C-alpha cells in the first residue's frame, strides 16, 4: 500500500502516487470574483493568473506529473474585445517568462488548441517555449482557443491525411493535442457549475470529477488537498466490476 501522507520537516505533506498523475482544471469564477469586489472582470483574470501559478506549482510539489488548464475556449471570442485582449495580454506576459521558469521546474509546456487565429508573435513565442521545454519530464498543458469537439474533428482529419480510410479510437487518440500525456485522472472545476463546457471531451471518458463552489482566484492548496483526499476515497472501475 502506497502512503498518501509523508512526514517532512514535522509537517504532514501530501504526496500523490501513480493513481493520480494528471489533474485538469476548469478555472471558472474570475468574473464573479471581480464583481463581488466591484472591480472589472479583467481584474479577476489577473488574479486568476496568479492562482494558476500557485496551483500548478502546488500540484508539482505533491507529485502530480501532468496538469492541464482551460485558459481560453473556442467560444470565449464572443466576450467583449476588452476582456479578450486582457486575457491575451496575460497569456503573453506568461509566455515571456514561461521557458525560464519551466526549465528550473523540469516542466514541458504545450499550448493545446487551434493556434490559427492567434497573433504571429504569440505563435512564435509558443513554439519557442514548446521546443525549449520539450525534453522536460513533467507536463503543463495550457488550453488556449481550445474546444473538445474541435479537437476530435481535427484528430479525425489528421488521421485521414495520414491515409486512414477507417478511423479507430487509437487513430483519434494518437492525433489529440494531448497525445503526449496520459488521460486526466481528475477533472476539477471551480465556481459551482457542474459541466465540462467542451473541455477534454474524449480524454474525460473515465476521469473522476470534482466540483467546488470556491471561485478560481480564491483557490488554495488546501482545496487541492480536499479534492485529492476525495479522489483517493473513490473506486475507479473503468466499466469493470
Ligand atoms: C472563466 O471564468 C475563466 C476564463 C475564461 C479565463 C481563465 C483564465 C485564467 C484563470 C488566467 C490564466 C492565465 C494563464 C497565464 C494561463 P469567468 O471569467 O467566465 O468567470 P465567471 O463565470 O465568474 O464570469
PDB file of C-alpha atoms and ligand atoms in Angstrom:
ATOM      1  CA  UNK A   1       0.000   0.000   0.000  1.00  0.00           C
ATOM      2  CA  UNK A   2       1.427   3.368  -1.011  1.00  0.00           C
ATOM      3  CA  UNK A   3       1.413   6.064   1.646  1.00  0.00           C
ATOM      4  CA  UNK A   4      -0.607   9.145   0.808  1.00  0.00           C
ATOM      5  CA  UNK A   5       0.886  11.290   3.530  1.00  0.00           C
ATOM      6  CA  UNK A   6       4.580  11.525   4.286  1.00  0.00           C
ATOM      7  CA  UNK A   7       6.260  13.249   7.232  1.00  0.00           C
ATOM      8  CA  UNK A   8       8.608  16.009   6.158  1.00  0.00           C
ATOM      9  CA  UNK A   9      10.078  18.697   8.431  1.00  0.00           C
ATOM     10  CA  UNK A  10       7.491  17.888  11.147  1.00  0.00           C
ATOM     11  CA  UNK A  11       4.558  18.730   8.876  1.00  0.00           C
ATOM     12  CA  UNK A  12       2.299  16.303   7.083  1.00  0.00           C
ATOM     13  CA  UNK A  13       2.870  16.584   3.355  1.00  0.00           C
ATOM     14  CA  UNK A  14       0.589  15.147   0.756  1.00  0.00           C
ATOM     15  CA  UNK A  15       2.310  13.023  -1.881  1.00  0.00           C
ATOM     16  CA  UNK A  16       0.284  11.515  -4.706  1.00  0.00           C
ATOM     17  CA  UNK A  17       1.114   8.165  -6.242  1.00  0.00           C
ATOM     18  CA  UNK A  18       0.621   6.788  -9.753  1.00  0.00           C
ATOM     19  CA  UNK A  19      -3.167   6.615  -9.319  1.00  0.00           C
ATOM     20  CA  UNK A  20      -3.315  10.405  -9.532  1.00  0.00           C
ATOM     21  CA  UNK A  21      -0.898  11.618 -12.161  1.00  0.00           C
ATOM     22  CA  UNK A  22      -2.942  14.087 -14.198  1.00  0.00           C
ATOM     23  CA  UNK A  23      -5.312  16.801 -12.951  1.00  0.00           C
ATOM     24  CA  UNK A  24      -7.185  19.037 -15.389  1.00  0.00           C
ATOM     25  CA  UNK A  25      -8.644  22.331 -14.158  1.00  0.00           C
ATOM     26  CA  UNK A  26     -11.594  24.326 -15.437  1.00  0.00           C
ATOM     27  CA  UNK A  27     -10.602  27.675 -13.953  1.00  0.00           C
ATOM     28  CA  UNK A  28     -14.027  29.260 -13.536  1.00  0.00           C
ATOM     29  CA  UNK A  29     -15.252  32.221 -11.498  1.00  0.00           C
ATOM     30  CA  UNK A  30     -12.796  35.032 -12.277  1.00  0.00           C
ATOM     31  CA  UNK A  31     -15.600  37.365 -13.389  1.00  0.00           C
ATOM     32  CA  UNK A  32     -17.751  36.716 -10.307  1.00  0.00           C
ATOM     33  CA  UNK A  33     -14.723  37.160  -8.033  1.00  0.00           C
ATOM     34  CA  UNK A  34     -14.073  40.612  -9.526  1.00  0.00           C
ATOM     35  CA  UNK A  35     -17.769  41.595  -9.477  1.00  0.00           C
ATOM     36  CA  UNK A  36     -18.012  40.787  -5.746  1.00  0.00           C
ATOM     37  CA  UNK A  37     -15.276  43.397  -5.235  1.00  0.00           C
ATOM     38  CA  UNK A  38     -16.867  45.986  -7.537  1.00  0.00           C
ATOM     39  CA  UNK A  39     -13.992  45.554  -9.981  1.00  0.00           C
ATOM     40  CA  UNK A  40     -13.913  44.916 -13.752  1.00  0.00           C
ATOM     41  CA  UNK A  41     -13.795  41.308 -14.963  1.00  0.00           C
ATOM     42  CA  UNK A  42     -10.218  41.809 -16.193  1.00  0.00           C
ATOM     43  CA  UNK A  43      -9.110  42.234 -12.578  1.00  0.00           C
ATOM     44  CA  UNK A  44     -10.495  38.745 -11.855  1.00  0.00           C
ATOM     45  CA  UNK A  45      -8.441  37.286 -14.699  1.00  0.00           C
ATOM     46  CA  UNK A  46      -5.280  38.971 -13.400  1.00  0.00           C
ATOM     47  CA  UNK A  47      -5.867  37.410 -10.008  1.00  0.00           C
ATOM     48  CA  UNK A  48      -6.769  34.139 -11.765  1.00  0.00           C
ATOM     49  CA  UNK A  49      -3.369  34.100 -13.459  1.00  0.00           C
ATOM     50  CA  UNK A  50      -1.699  34.355 -10.021  1.00  0.00           C
ATOM     51  CA  UNK A  51      -3.815  31.452  -8.780  1.00  0.00           C
ATOM     52  CA  UNK A  52      -2.862  29.461 -11.886  1.00  0.00           C
ATOM     53  CA  UNK A  53       0.824  29.768 -10.910  1.00  0.00           C
ATOM     54  CA  UNK A  54       0.160  28.968  -7.250  1.00  0.00           C
ATOM     55  CA  UNK A  55      -1.937  25.893  -8.016  1.00  0.00           C
ATOM     56  CA  UNK A  56       0.242  24.460 -10.798  1.00  0.00           C
ATOM     57  CA  UNK A  57       3.310  24.839  -8.546  1.00  0.00           C
ATOM     58  CA  UNK A  58       1.492  23.136  -5.702  1.00  0.00           C
ATOM     59  CA  UNK A  59       0.426  20.234  -7.923  1.00  0.00           C
ATOM     60  CA  UNK A  60       4.107  19.735  -8.793  1.00  0.00           C
ATOM     61  CA  UNK A  61       5.041  19.763  -5.108  1.00  0.00           C
ATOM     62  CA  UNK A  62       2.590  16.977  -4.308  1.00  0.00           C
ATOM     63  CA  UNK A  63       3.794  14.732  -7.108  1.00  0.00           C
ATOM     64  CA  UNK A  64       1.256  15.383  -9.867  1.00  0.00           C
ATOM     65  CA  UNK A  65       3.091  14.713 -13.131  1.00  0.00           C
ATOM     66  CA  UNK A  66       0.675  16.446 -15.504  1.00  0.00           C
ATOM     67  CA  UNK A  67      -1.569  19.492 -15.157  1.00  0.00           C
ATOM     68  CA  UNK A  68      -3.879  20.748 -17.884  1.00  0.00           C
ATOM     69  CA  UNK A  69      -5.704  24.081 -17.577  1.00  0.00           C
ATOM     70  CA  UNK A  70      -8.572  25.515 -19.606  1.00  0.00           C
ATOM     71  CA  UNK A  71      -7.471  29.112 -20.168  1.00  0.00           C
ATOM     72  CA  UNK A  72      -9.492  30.167 -23.230  1.00  0.00           C
ATOM     73  CA  UNK A  73     -12.147  28.242 -25.121  1.00  0.00           C
ATOM     74  CA  UNK A  74     -13.119  28.384 -28.787  1.00  0.00           C
ATOM     75  CA  UNK A  75     -16.292  30.116 -27.544  1.00  0.00           C
ATOM     76  CA  UNK A  76     -14.536  32.782 -25.427  1.00  0.00           C
ATOM     77  CA  UNK A  77     -14.002  35.005 -28.511  1.00  0.00           C
ATOM     78  CA  UNK A  78     -17.667  36.004 -28.051  1.00  0.00           C
ATOM     79  CA  UNK A  79     -16.700  38.054 -24.968  1.00  0.00           C
ATOM     80  CA  UNK A  80     -16.192  41.839 -25.224  1.00  0.00           C
ATOM     81  CA  UNK A  81     -12.972  42.766 -27.041  1.00  0.00           C
ATOM     82  CA  UNK A  82     -11.541  44.440 -23.925  1.00  0.00           C
ATOM     83  CA  UNK A  83     -11.834  41.190 -21.961  1.00  0.00           C
ATOM     84  CA  UNK A  84     -10.403  39.052 -24.795  1.00  0.00           C
ATOM     85  CA  UNK A  85      -7.479  41.474 -25.159  1.00  0.00           C
ATOM     86  CA  UNK A  86      -6.822  41.462 -21.415  1.00  0.00           C
ATOM     87  CA  UNK A  87      -6.693  37.658 -21.441  1.00  0.00           C
ATOM     88  CA  UNK A  88      -4.348  37.606 -24.456  1.00  0.00           C
ATOM     89  CA  UNK A  89      -2.069  40.121 -22.674  1.00  0.00           C
ATOM     90  CA  UNK A  90      -1.984  37.863 -19.597  1.00  0.00           C
ATOM     91  CA  UNK A  91      -1.083  34.862 -21.762  1.00  0.00           C
ATOM     92  CA  UNK A  92       1.680  36.850 -23.466  1.00  0.00           C
ATOM     93  CA  UNK A  93       3.117  38.010 -20.110  1.00  0.00           C
ATOM     94  CA  UNK A  94       3.185  34.407 -19.007  1.00  0.00           C
ATOM     95  CA  UNK A  95       4.668  33.048 -22.241  1.00  0.00           C
ATOM     96  CA  UNK A  96       7.563  35.545 -21.968  1.00  0.00           C
ATOM     97  CA  UNK A  97       8.584  34.145 -18.582  1.00  0.00           C
ATOM     98  CA  UNK A  98       7.471  30.530 -19.099  1.00  0.00           C
ATOM     99  CA  UNK A  99      10.581  28.964 -20.615  1.00  0.00           C
ATOM    100  CA  UNK A 100      12.983  30.114 -17.907  1.00  0.00           C
ATOM    101  CA  UNK A 101      10.587  29.096 -15.136  1.00  0.00           C
ATOM    102  CA  UNK A 102       9.749  25.722 -16.688  1.00  0.00           C
ATOM    103  CA  UNK A 103      13.414  24.783 -17.245  1.00  0.00           C
ATOM    104  CA  UNK A 104      14.010  25.301 -13.499  1.00  0.00           C
ATOM    105  CA  UNK A 105      10.979  23.169 -12.652  1.00  0.00           C
ATOM    106  CA  UNK A 106      11.596  20.437 -15.255  1.00  0.00           C
ATOM    107  CA  UNK A 107       8.232  21.047 -16.913  1.00  0.00           C
ATOM    108  CA  UNK A 108       7.424  20.534 -20.596  1.00  0.00           C
ATOM    109  CA  UNK A 109       4.804  23.058 -21.744  1.00  0.00           C
ATOM    110  CA  UNK A 110       2.331  22.564 -24.577  1.00  0.00           C
ATOM    111  CA  UNK A 111      -0.263  25.075 -25.684  1.00  0.00           C
ATOM    112  CA  UNK A 112      -3.204  22.953 -26.761  1.00  0.00           C
ATOM    113  CA  UNK A 113      -5.925  24.182 -29.078  1.00  0.00           C
ATOM    114  CA  UNK A 114      -6.182  25.718 -32.533  1.00  0.00           C
ATOM    115  CA  UNK A 115      -3.434  28.328 -32.709  1.00  0.00           C
ATOM    116  CA  UNK A 116      -4.509  29.614 -36.179  1.00  0.00           C
ATOM    117  CA  UNK A 117      -6.267  32.852 -35.024  1.00  0.00           C
ATOM    118  CA  UNK A 118      -3.560  33.809 -32.501  1.00  0.00           C
ATOM    119  CA  UNK A 119      -1.104  36.582 -33.365  1.00  0.00           C
ATOM    120  CA  UNK A 120       2.074  35.600 -35.239  1.00  0.00           C
ATOM    121  CA  UNK A 121       4.150  36.861 -32.340  1.00  0.00           C
ATOM    122  CA  UNK A 122       2.246  34.711 -29.851  1.00  0.00           C
ATOM    123  CA  UNK A 123       2.519  31.638 -32.088  1.00  0.00           C
ATOM    124  CA  UNK A 124       6.274  32.146 -32.468  1.00  0.00           C
ATOM    125  CA  UNK A 125       6.815  32.534 -28.720  1.00  0.00           C
ATOM    126  CA  UNK A 126       4.629  29.499 -28.002  1.00  0.00           C
ATOM    127  CA  UNK A 127       6.658  27.413 -30.468  1.00  0.00           C
ATOM    128  CA  UNK A 128       9.921  28.538 -28.797  1.00  0.00           C
ATOM    129  CA  UNK A 129       8.645  27.607 -25.329  1.00  0.00           C
ATOM    130  CA  UNK A 130       7.363  24.221 -26.534  1.00  0.00           C
ATOM    131  CA  UNK A 131      10.613  23.436 -28.332  1.00  0.00           C
ATOM    132  CA  UNK A 132      12.832  24.631 -25.471  1.00  0.00           C
ATOM    133  CA  UNK A 133      10.986  22.659 -22.796  1.00  0.00           C
ATOM    134  CA  UNK A 134      10.176  19.515 -24.789  1.00  0.00           C
ATOM    135  CA  UNK A 135      12.661  17.208 -23.033  1.00  0.00           C
ATOM    136  CA  UNK A 136      11.479  18.050 -19.508  1.00  0.00           C
ATOM    137  CA  UNK A 137       9.782  15.267 -17.595  1.00  0.00           C
ATOM    138  CA  UNK A 138       6.688  16.875 -16.053  1.00  0.00           C
ATOM    139  CA  UNK A 139       3.887  18.364 -18.150  1.00  0.00           C
ATOM    140  CA  UNK A 140       1.808  21.522 -18.216  1.00  0.00           C
ATOM    141  CA  UNK A 141      -0.800  21.847 -20.972  1.00  0.00           C
ATOM    142  CA  UNK A 142      -2.404  25.257 -21.372  1.00  0.00           C
ATOM    143  CA  UNK A 143      -5.591  25.152 -23.436  1.00  0.00           C
ATOM    144  CA  UNK A 144      -5.940  28.344 -25.495  1.00  0.00           C
ATOM    145  CA  UNK A 145      -8.560  28.572 -28.243  1.00  0.00           C
ATOM    146  CA  UNK A 146      -9.372  25.020 -27.250  1.00  0.00           C
ATOM    147  CA  UNK A 147     -12.626  23.126 -27.862  1.00  0.00           C
ATOM    148  CA  UNK A 148     -13.075  19.410 -27.266  1.00  0.00           C
ATOM    149  CA  UNK A 149     -15.304  18.901 -30.309  1.00  0.00           C
ATOM    150  CA  UNK A 150     -12.890  20.884 -32.452  1.00  0.00           C
ATOM    151  CA  UNK A 151     -10.021  18.713 -31.183  1.00  0.00           C
ATOM    152  CA  UNK A 152     -11.794  15.465 -32.129  1.00  0.00           C
ATOM    153  CA  UNK A 153     -12.689  16.765 -35.616  1.00  0.00           C
ATOM    154  CA  UNK A 154      -9.071  17.876 -36.043  1.00  0.00           C
ATOM    155  CA  UNK A 155      -7.813  14.442 -34.929  1.00  0.00           C
ATOM    156  CA  UNK A 156     -10.071  12.674 -37.453  1.00  0.00           C
ATOM    157  CA  UNK A 157      -8.902  14.976 -40.256  1.00  0.00           C
ATOM    158  CA  UNK A 158      -5.261  14.356 -39.351  1.00  0.00           C
ATOM    159  CA  UNK A 159      -5.876  10.592 -39.407  1.00  0.00           C
ATOM    160  CA  UNK A 160      -7.465  10.924 -42.880  1.00  0.00           C
ATOM    161  CA  UNK A 161      -4.432  12.899 -44.057  1.00  0.00           C
ATOM    162  CA  UNK A 162      -2.244  10.080 -42.737  1.00  0.00           C
ATOM    163  CA  UNK A 163      -4.046   7.817 -45.218  1.00  0.00           C
ATOM    164  CA  UNK A 164      -6.553   6.138 -42.889  1.00  0.00           C
ATOM    165  CA  UNK A 165      -9.832   5.198 -44.582  1.00  0.00           C
ATOM    166  CA  UNK A 166     -11.478   3.763 -41.493  1.00  0.00           C
ATOM    167  CA  UNK A 167     -10.884   5.579 -38.201  1.00  0.00           C
ATOM    168  CA  UNK A 168     -10.204   3.693 -34.953  1.00  0.00           C
ATOM    169  CA  UNK A 169     -10.202   5.055 -31.405  1.00  0.00           C
ATOM    170  CA  UNK A 170      -6.411   4.692 -31.469  1.00  0.00           C
ATOM    171  CA  UNK A 171      -6.225   6.871 -34.615  1.00  0.00           C
ATOM    172  CA  UNK A 172      -8.131   9.606 -32.789  1.00  0.00           C
ATOM    173  CA  UNK A 173      -6.143   9.302 -29.559  1.00  0.00           C
ATOM    174  CA  UNK A 174      -2.801   9.486 -31.313  1.00  0.00           C
ATOM    175  CA  UNK A 175      -3.868  12.739 -33.010  1.00  0.00           C
ATOM    176  CA  UNK A 176      -5.277  14.568 -29.991  1.00  0.00           C
ATOM    177  CA  UNK A 177      -3.456  17.670 -28.760  1.00  0.00           C
ATOM    178  CA  UNK A 178      -2.743  15.704 -25.573  1.00  0.00           C
ATOM    179  CA  UNK A 179      -1.212  12.662 -27.293  1.00  0.00           C
ATOM    180  CA  UNK A 180       1.973  13.092 -25.229  1.00  0.00           C
ATOM    181  CA  UNK A 181       0.339  12.584 -21.807  1.00  0.00           C
ATOM    182  CA  UNK A 182      -1.920  10.113 -20.005  1.00  0.00           C
ATOM    183  CA  UNK A 183      -5.673  10.763 -19.765  1.00  0.00           C
ATOM    184  CA  UNK A 184      -6.747  13.030 -16.876  1.00  0.00           C
ATOM    185  CA  UNK A 185      -7.431  11.131 -13.655  1.00  0.00           C
ATOM    186  CA  UNK A 186      -9.290  14.061 -12.141  1.00  0.00           C
ATOM    187  CA  UNK A 187     -11.165  16.982 -13.680  1.00  0.00           C
ATOM    188  CA  UNK A 188     -11.543  19.807 -11.181  1.00  0.00           C
ATOM    189  CA  UNK A 189     -13.963  22.696 -11.765  1.00  0.00           C
ATOM    190  CA  UNK A 190     -14.279  25.757  -9.570  1.00  0.00           C
ATOM    191  CA  UNK A 191     -17.153  28.234  -9.091  1.00  0.00           C
ATOM    192  CA  UNK A 192     -20.123  25.890  -8.723  1.00  0.00           C
ATOM    193  CA  UNK A 193     -21.012  24.959 -12.290  1.00  0.00           C
ATOM    194  CA  UNK A 194     -21.105  21.206 -12.886  1.00  0.00           C
ATOM    195  CA  UNK A 195     -20.420  20.798 -16.573  1.00  0.00           C
ATOM    196  CA  UNK A 196     -17.497  20.127 -18.940  1.00  0.00           C
ATOM    197  CA  UNK A 197     -18.046  23.134 -21.242  1.00  0.00           C
ATOM    198  CA  UNK A 198     -16.372  21.399 -24.222  1.00  0.00           C
ATOM    199  CA  UNK A 199     -13.188  20.567 -22.265  1.00  0.00           C
ATOM    200  CA  UNK A 200     -11.288  17.306 -22.875  1.00  0.00           C
ATOM    201  CA  UNK A 201     -14.394  15.524 -24.202  1.00  0.00           C
ATOM    202  CA  UNK A 202     -12.525  12.477 -25.463  1.00  0.00           C
ATOM    203  CA  UNK A 203      -9.952  12.333 -22.664  1.00  0.00           C
ATOM    204  CA  UNK A 204     -12.517  12.516 -19.841  1.00  0.00           C
ATOM    205  CA  UNK A 205     -14.208   9.183 -20.685  1.00  0.00           C
ATOM    206  CA  UNK A 206     -13.071   7.647 -17.369  1.00  0.00           C
ATOM    207  CA  UNK A 207     -11.989  10.707 -15.420  1.00  0.00           C
ATOM    208  CA  UNK A 208     -13.257  11.417 -11.936  1.00  0.00           C
ATOM    209  CA  UNK A 209     -14.898  14.812 -11.456  1.00  0.00           C
ATOM    210  CA  UNK A 210     -14.570  17.230  -8.561  1.00  0.00           C
ATOM    211  CA  UNK A 211     -16.618  20.403  -8.201  1.00  0.00           C
ATOM    212  CA  UNK A 212     -16.253  23.167  -5.662  1.00  0.00           C
ATOM    213  CA  UNK A 213     -18.085  26.456  -5.115  1.00  0.00           C
ATOM    214  CA  UNK A 214     -14.772  28.215  -4.463  1.00  0.00           C
ATOM    215  CA  UNK A 215     -14.098  30.818  -7.175  1.00  0.00           C
ATOM    216  CA  UNK A 216     -10.857  30.210  -9.086  1.00  0.00           C
ATOM    217  CA  UNK A 217      -8.977  33.297  -7.769  1.00  0.00           C
ATOM    218  CA  UNK A 218      -9.728  32.137  -4.195  1.00  0.00           C
ATOM    219  CA  UNK A 219      -8.499  28.569  -4.722  1.00  0.00           C
ATOM    220  CA  UNK A 220      -5.819  27.479  -2.231  1.00  0.00           C
ATOM    221  CA  UNK A 221      -3.554  24.435  -1.879  1.00  0.00           C
ATOM    222  CA  UNK A 222      -5.865  23.217   0.923  1.00  0.00           C
ATOM    223  CA  UNK A 223      -8.688  22.948  -1.655  1.00  0.00           C
ATOM    224  CA  UNK A 224      -6.448  20.708  -3.766  1.00  0.00           C
ATOM    225  CA  UNK A 225      -5.735  18.549  -0.698  1.00  0.00           C
ATOM    226  CA  UNK A 226      -9.503  18.119  -0.180  1.00  0.00           C
ATOM    227  CA  UNK A 227     -10.032  17.085  -3.803  1.00  0.00           C
ATOM    228  CA  UNK A 228      -7.102  14.669  -3.657  1.00  0.00           C
ATOM    229  CA  UNK A 229      -8.443  13.031  -0.480  1.00  0.00           C
ATOM    230  CA  UNK A 230     -11.865  12.756  -2.137  1.00  0.00           C
ATOM    231  CA  UNK A 231     -10.278  11.224  -5.251  1.00  0.00           C
ATOM    232  CA  UNK A 232      -8.498   8.562  -3.190  1.00  0.00           C
ATOM    233  CA  UNK A 233     -11.771   7.630  -1.468  1.00  0.00           C
ATOM    234  CA  UNK A 234     -13.257   6.610  -4.837  1.00  0.00           C
ATOM    235  CA  UNK A 235     -13.040   3.312  -6.655  1.00  0.00           C
ATOM    236  CA  UNK A 236     -12.338   3.527 -10.362  1.00  0.00           C
ATOM    237  CA  UNK A 237     -13.696   0.538 -12.234  1.00  0.00           C
ATOM    238  CA  UNK A 238     -13.380   1.581 -15.906  1.00  0.00           C
ATOM    239  CA  UNK A 239     -16.579  -0.296 -16.705  1.00  0.00           C
ATOM    240  CA  UNK A 240     -15.402  -3.487 -14.934  1.00  0.00           C
ATOM    241  CA  UNK A 241     -16.562  -4.887 -11.607  1.00  0.00           C
TER     242      UNK A 241
HETATM  243  C1  LIG B   1     -13.656  31.523 -16.728  1.00  0.00           C
HETATM  244  O1  LIG B   1     -14.152  32.327 -15.665  1.00  0.00           O
HETATM  245  C2  LIG B   1     -12.253  31.864 -16.923  1.00  0.00           C
HETATM  246  C3  LIG B   1     -11.710  32.223 -18.105  1.00  0.00           C
HETATM  247  C4  LIG B   1     -12.459  32.307 -19.375  1.00  0.00           C
HETATM  248  C5  LIG B   1     -10.277  32.621 -18.189  1.00  0.00           C
HETATM  249  C6  LIG B   1      -9.343  31.757 -17.371  1.00  0.00           C
HETATM  250  C7  LIG B   1      -8.021  32.363 -17.391  1.00  0.00           C
HETATM  251  C8  LIG B   1      -7.211  32.488 -16.323  1.00  0.00           C
HETATM  252  C9  LIG B   1      -7.522  31.931 -14.987  1.00  0.00           C
HETATM  253  C10 LIG B   1      -5.877  33.133 -16.492  1.00  0.00           C
HETATM  254  C11 LIG B   1      -4.875  32.047 -16.777  1.00  0.00           C
HETATM  255  C12 LIG B   1      -3.584  32.626 -17.063  1.00  0.00           C
HETATM  256  C13 LIG B   1      -2.587  31.981 -17.678  1.00  0.00           C
HETATM  257  C14 LIG B   1      -1.312  32.702 -17.800  1.00  0.00           C
HETATM  258  C15 LIG B   1      -2.679  30.606 -18.227  1.00  0.00           C
HETATM  259  P1  LIG B   1     -15.158  33.521 -15.979  1.00  0.00           P
HETATM  260  O2  LIG B   1     -14.374  34.730 -16.258  1.00  0.00           O
HETATM  261  O3  LIG B   1     -16.101  33.091 -17.062  1.00  0.00           O
HETATM  262  O4  LIG B   1     -15.867  33.679 -14.597  1.00  0.00           O
HETATM  263  P2  LIG B   1     -17.431  33.937 -14.337  1.00  0.00           P
HETATM  264  O5  LIG B   1     -18.130  32.655 -14.720  1.00  0.00           O
HETATM  265  O6  LIG B   1     -17.471  34.209 -12.872  1.00  0.00           O
HETATM  266  O7  LIG B   1     -17.851  35.105 -15.163  1.00  0.00           O
END
